[in-house]
Short mmCIF file of C-alpha atoms in Angstrom, two decimals:
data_model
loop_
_atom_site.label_atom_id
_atom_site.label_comp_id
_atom_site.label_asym_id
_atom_site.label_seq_id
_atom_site.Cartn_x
_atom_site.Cartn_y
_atom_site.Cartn_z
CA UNK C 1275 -53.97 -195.58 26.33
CA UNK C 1276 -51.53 -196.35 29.21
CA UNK C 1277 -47.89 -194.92 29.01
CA UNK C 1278 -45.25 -197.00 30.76
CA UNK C 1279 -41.52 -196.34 31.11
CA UNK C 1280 -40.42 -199.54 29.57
CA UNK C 1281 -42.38 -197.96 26.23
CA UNK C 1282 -40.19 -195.39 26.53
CA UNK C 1283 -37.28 -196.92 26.83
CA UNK C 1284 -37.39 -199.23 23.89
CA UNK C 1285 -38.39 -195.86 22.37
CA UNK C 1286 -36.04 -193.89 23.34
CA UNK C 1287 -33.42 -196.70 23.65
CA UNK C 1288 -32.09 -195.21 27.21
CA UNK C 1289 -32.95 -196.59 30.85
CA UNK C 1290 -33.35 -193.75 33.47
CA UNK C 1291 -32.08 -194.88 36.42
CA UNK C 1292 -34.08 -194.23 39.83
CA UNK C 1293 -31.38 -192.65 41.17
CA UNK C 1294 -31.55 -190.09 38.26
CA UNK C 1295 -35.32 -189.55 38.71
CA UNK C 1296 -34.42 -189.21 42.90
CA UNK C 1297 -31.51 -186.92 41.52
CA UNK C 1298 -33.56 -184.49 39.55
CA UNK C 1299 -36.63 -184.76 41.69
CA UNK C 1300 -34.62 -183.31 44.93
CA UNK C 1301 -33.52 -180.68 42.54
CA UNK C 1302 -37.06 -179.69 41.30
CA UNK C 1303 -39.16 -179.94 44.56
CA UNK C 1304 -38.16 -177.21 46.64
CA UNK C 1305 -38.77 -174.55 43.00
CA UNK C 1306 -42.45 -176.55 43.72
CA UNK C 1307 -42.75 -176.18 47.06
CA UNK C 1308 -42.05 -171.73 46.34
CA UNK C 1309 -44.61 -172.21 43.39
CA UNK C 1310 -47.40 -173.43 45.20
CA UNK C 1311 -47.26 -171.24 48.19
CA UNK C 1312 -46.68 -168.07 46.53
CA UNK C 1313 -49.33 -165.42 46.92
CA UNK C 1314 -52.30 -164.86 44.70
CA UNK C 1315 -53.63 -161.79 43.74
CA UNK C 1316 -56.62 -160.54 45.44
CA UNK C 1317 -59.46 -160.76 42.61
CA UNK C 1318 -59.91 -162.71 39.64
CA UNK C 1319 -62.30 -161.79 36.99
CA UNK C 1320 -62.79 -165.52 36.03
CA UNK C 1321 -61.64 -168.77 37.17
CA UNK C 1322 -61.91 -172.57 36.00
CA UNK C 1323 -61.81 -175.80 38.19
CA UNK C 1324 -61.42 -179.32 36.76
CA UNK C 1325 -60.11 -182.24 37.43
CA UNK C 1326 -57.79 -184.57 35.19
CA UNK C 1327 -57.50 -188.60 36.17
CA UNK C 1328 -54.09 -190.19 35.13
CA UNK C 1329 -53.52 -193.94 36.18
CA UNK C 1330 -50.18 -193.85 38.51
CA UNK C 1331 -48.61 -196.79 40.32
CA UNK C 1332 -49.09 -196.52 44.19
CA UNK C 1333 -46.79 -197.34 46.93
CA UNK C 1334 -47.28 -200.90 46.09
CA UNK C 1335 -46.40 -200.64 42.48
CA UNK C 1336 -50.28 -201.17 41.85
CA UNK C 1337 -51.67 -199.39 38.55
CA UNK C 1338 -54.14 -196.85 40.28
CA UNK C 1339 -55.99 -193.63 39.34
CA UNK C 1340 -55.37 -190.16 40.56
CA UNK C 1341 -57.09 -187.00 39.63
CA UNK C 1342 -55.27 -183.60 39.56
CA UNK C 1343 -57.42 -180.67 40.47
CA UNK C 1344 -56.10 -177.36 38.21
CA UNK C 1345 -57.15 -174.41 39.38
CA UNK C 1346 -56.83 -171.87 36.67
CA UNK C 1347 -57.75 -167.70 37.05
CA UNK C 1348 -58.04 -165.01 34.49
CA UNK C 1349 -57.40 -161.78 36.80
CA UNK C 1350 -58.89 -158.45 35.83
CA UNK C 1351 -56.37 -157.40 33.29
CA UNK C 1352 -56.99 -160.22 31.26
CA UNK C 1353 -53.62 -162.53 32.57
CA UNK C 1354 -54.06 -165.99 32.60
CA UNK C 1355 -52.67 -168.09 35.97
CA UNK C 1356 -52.31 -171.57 37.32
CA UNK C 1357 -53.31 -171.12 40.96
CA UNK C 1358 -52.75 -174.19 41.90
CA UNK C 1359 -52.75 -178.43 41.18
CA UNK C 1360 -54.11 -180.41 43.50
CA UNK C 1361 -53.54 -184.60 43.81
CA UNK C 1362 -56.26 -186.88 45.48
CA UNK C 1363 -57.37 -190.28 44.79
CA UNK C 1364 -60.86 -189.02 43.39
CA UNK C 1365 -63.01 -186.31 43.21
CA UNK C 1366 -64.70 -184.98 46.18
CA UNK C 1367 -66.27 -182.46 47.72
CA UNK C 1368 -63.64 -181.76 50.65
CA UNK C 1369 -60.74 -181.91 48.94
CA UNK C 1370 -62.59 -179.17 46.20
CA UNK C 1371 -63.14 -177.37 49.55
CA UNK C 1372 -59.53 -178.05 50.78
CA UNK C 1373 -58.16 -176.60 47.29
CA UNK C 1374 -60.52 -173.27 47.33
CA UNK C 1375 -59.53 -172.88 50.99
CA UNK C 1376 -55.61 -173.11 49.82
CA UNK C 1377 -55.83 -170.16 47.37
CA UNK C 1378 -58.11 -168.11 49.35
CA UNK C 1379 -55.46 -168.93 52.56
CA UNK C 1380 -53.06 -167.46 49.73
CA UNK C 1381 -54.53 -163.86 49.23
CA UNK C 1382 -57.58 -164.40 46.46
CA UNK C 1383 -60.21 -162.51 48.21
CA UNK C 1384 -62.87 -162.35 45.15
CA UNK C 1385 -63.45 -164.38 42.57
CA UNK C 1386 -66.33 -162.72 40.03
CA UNK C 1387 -67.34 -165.79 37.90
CA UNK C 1388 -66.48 -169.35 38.86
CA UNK C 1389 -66.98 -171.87 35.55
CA UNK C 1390 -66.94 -175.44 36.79
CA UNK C 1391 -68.29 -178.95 34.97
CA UNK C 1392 -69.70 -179.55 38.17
CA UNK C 1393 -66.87 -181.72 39.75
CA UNK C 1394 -68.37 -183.57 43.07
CA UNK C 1395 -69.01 -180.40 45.30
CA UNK C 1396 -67.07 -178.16 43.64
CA UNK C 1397 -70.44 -175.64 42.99
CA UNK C 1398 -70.92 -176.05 46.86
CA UNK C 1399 -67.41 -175.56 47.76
CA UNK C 1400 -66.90 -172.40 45.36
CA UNK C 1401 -69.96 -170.84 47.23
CA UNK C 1402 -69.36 -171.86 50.88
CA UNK C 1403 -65.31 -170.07 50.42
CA UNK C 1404 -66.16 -167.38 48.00
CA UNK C 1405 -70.03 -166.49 48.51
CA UNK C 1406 -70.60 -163.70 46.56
CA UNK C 1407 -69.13 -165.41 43.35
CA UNK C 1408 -71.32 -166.29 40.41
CA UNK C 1409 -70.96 -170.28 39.55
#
């Protein structure tokens, strides 16, 4: 099922304005831009790669689909992370490279056991950055 605004607004029965959304997106990104390039622990016991498709509208207010990559670890005392999401216009094996590359650029060293539903290269990707990890 598709979710547009205008659903919500009859909903809801209140119009955000884009100059609210700009508003409160200025606000937000920079607390994103700290999140995703803070550093990562060294090891993690276990981590989990998949990727969720949502249909967006592009630059061309075209209905489109985007999948985010989540990156999730489980570090050795048992604490649960999001490492990082990742936006591309489909799967693929470089960008599953690009997003290992990111966390490992961020201080993850070792990852133990990789779990995966074999995303398009991800396998490959997980061994070429991290070889000694178990996929």
């Amino acid at each position: 099922m598709d979710v547009h605004m205008d659903d919500h607004e009859r909903s809801l029965g209140n119009r955000v304005s884009a100059e609210t959304i700009s508003s409160i997106t200025d606000r937000v990104l920079p607390e994103i831009q700290v999140w995703r390039s803070r550093p990562l622990e060294s090891v993690y016991a276990i981590v989990w790669t998949d990727a969720i498709h949502y249909k967006v509208m592009d630059e061309k207010n075209r209905p489109v689909t985007r999948a985010i990559y989540n990156i999730i670890g489980i570090n050795p005392d048992g604490h649960k992370d999001l490492l990082g999401m990742y936006i591309s216009k489909s799967e693929g094996a470089n960008f599953g490279l690009s997003c290992l590359s990111d966390i490992q650029s961020r201080g993850v060293k070792d990852i133990l056991i990789a779990c995966t539903d074999n995303l398009t290269g991800f396998s490959d990707a997980i061994r070429s950055v991290f070889p000694e990890t178990t996929v």
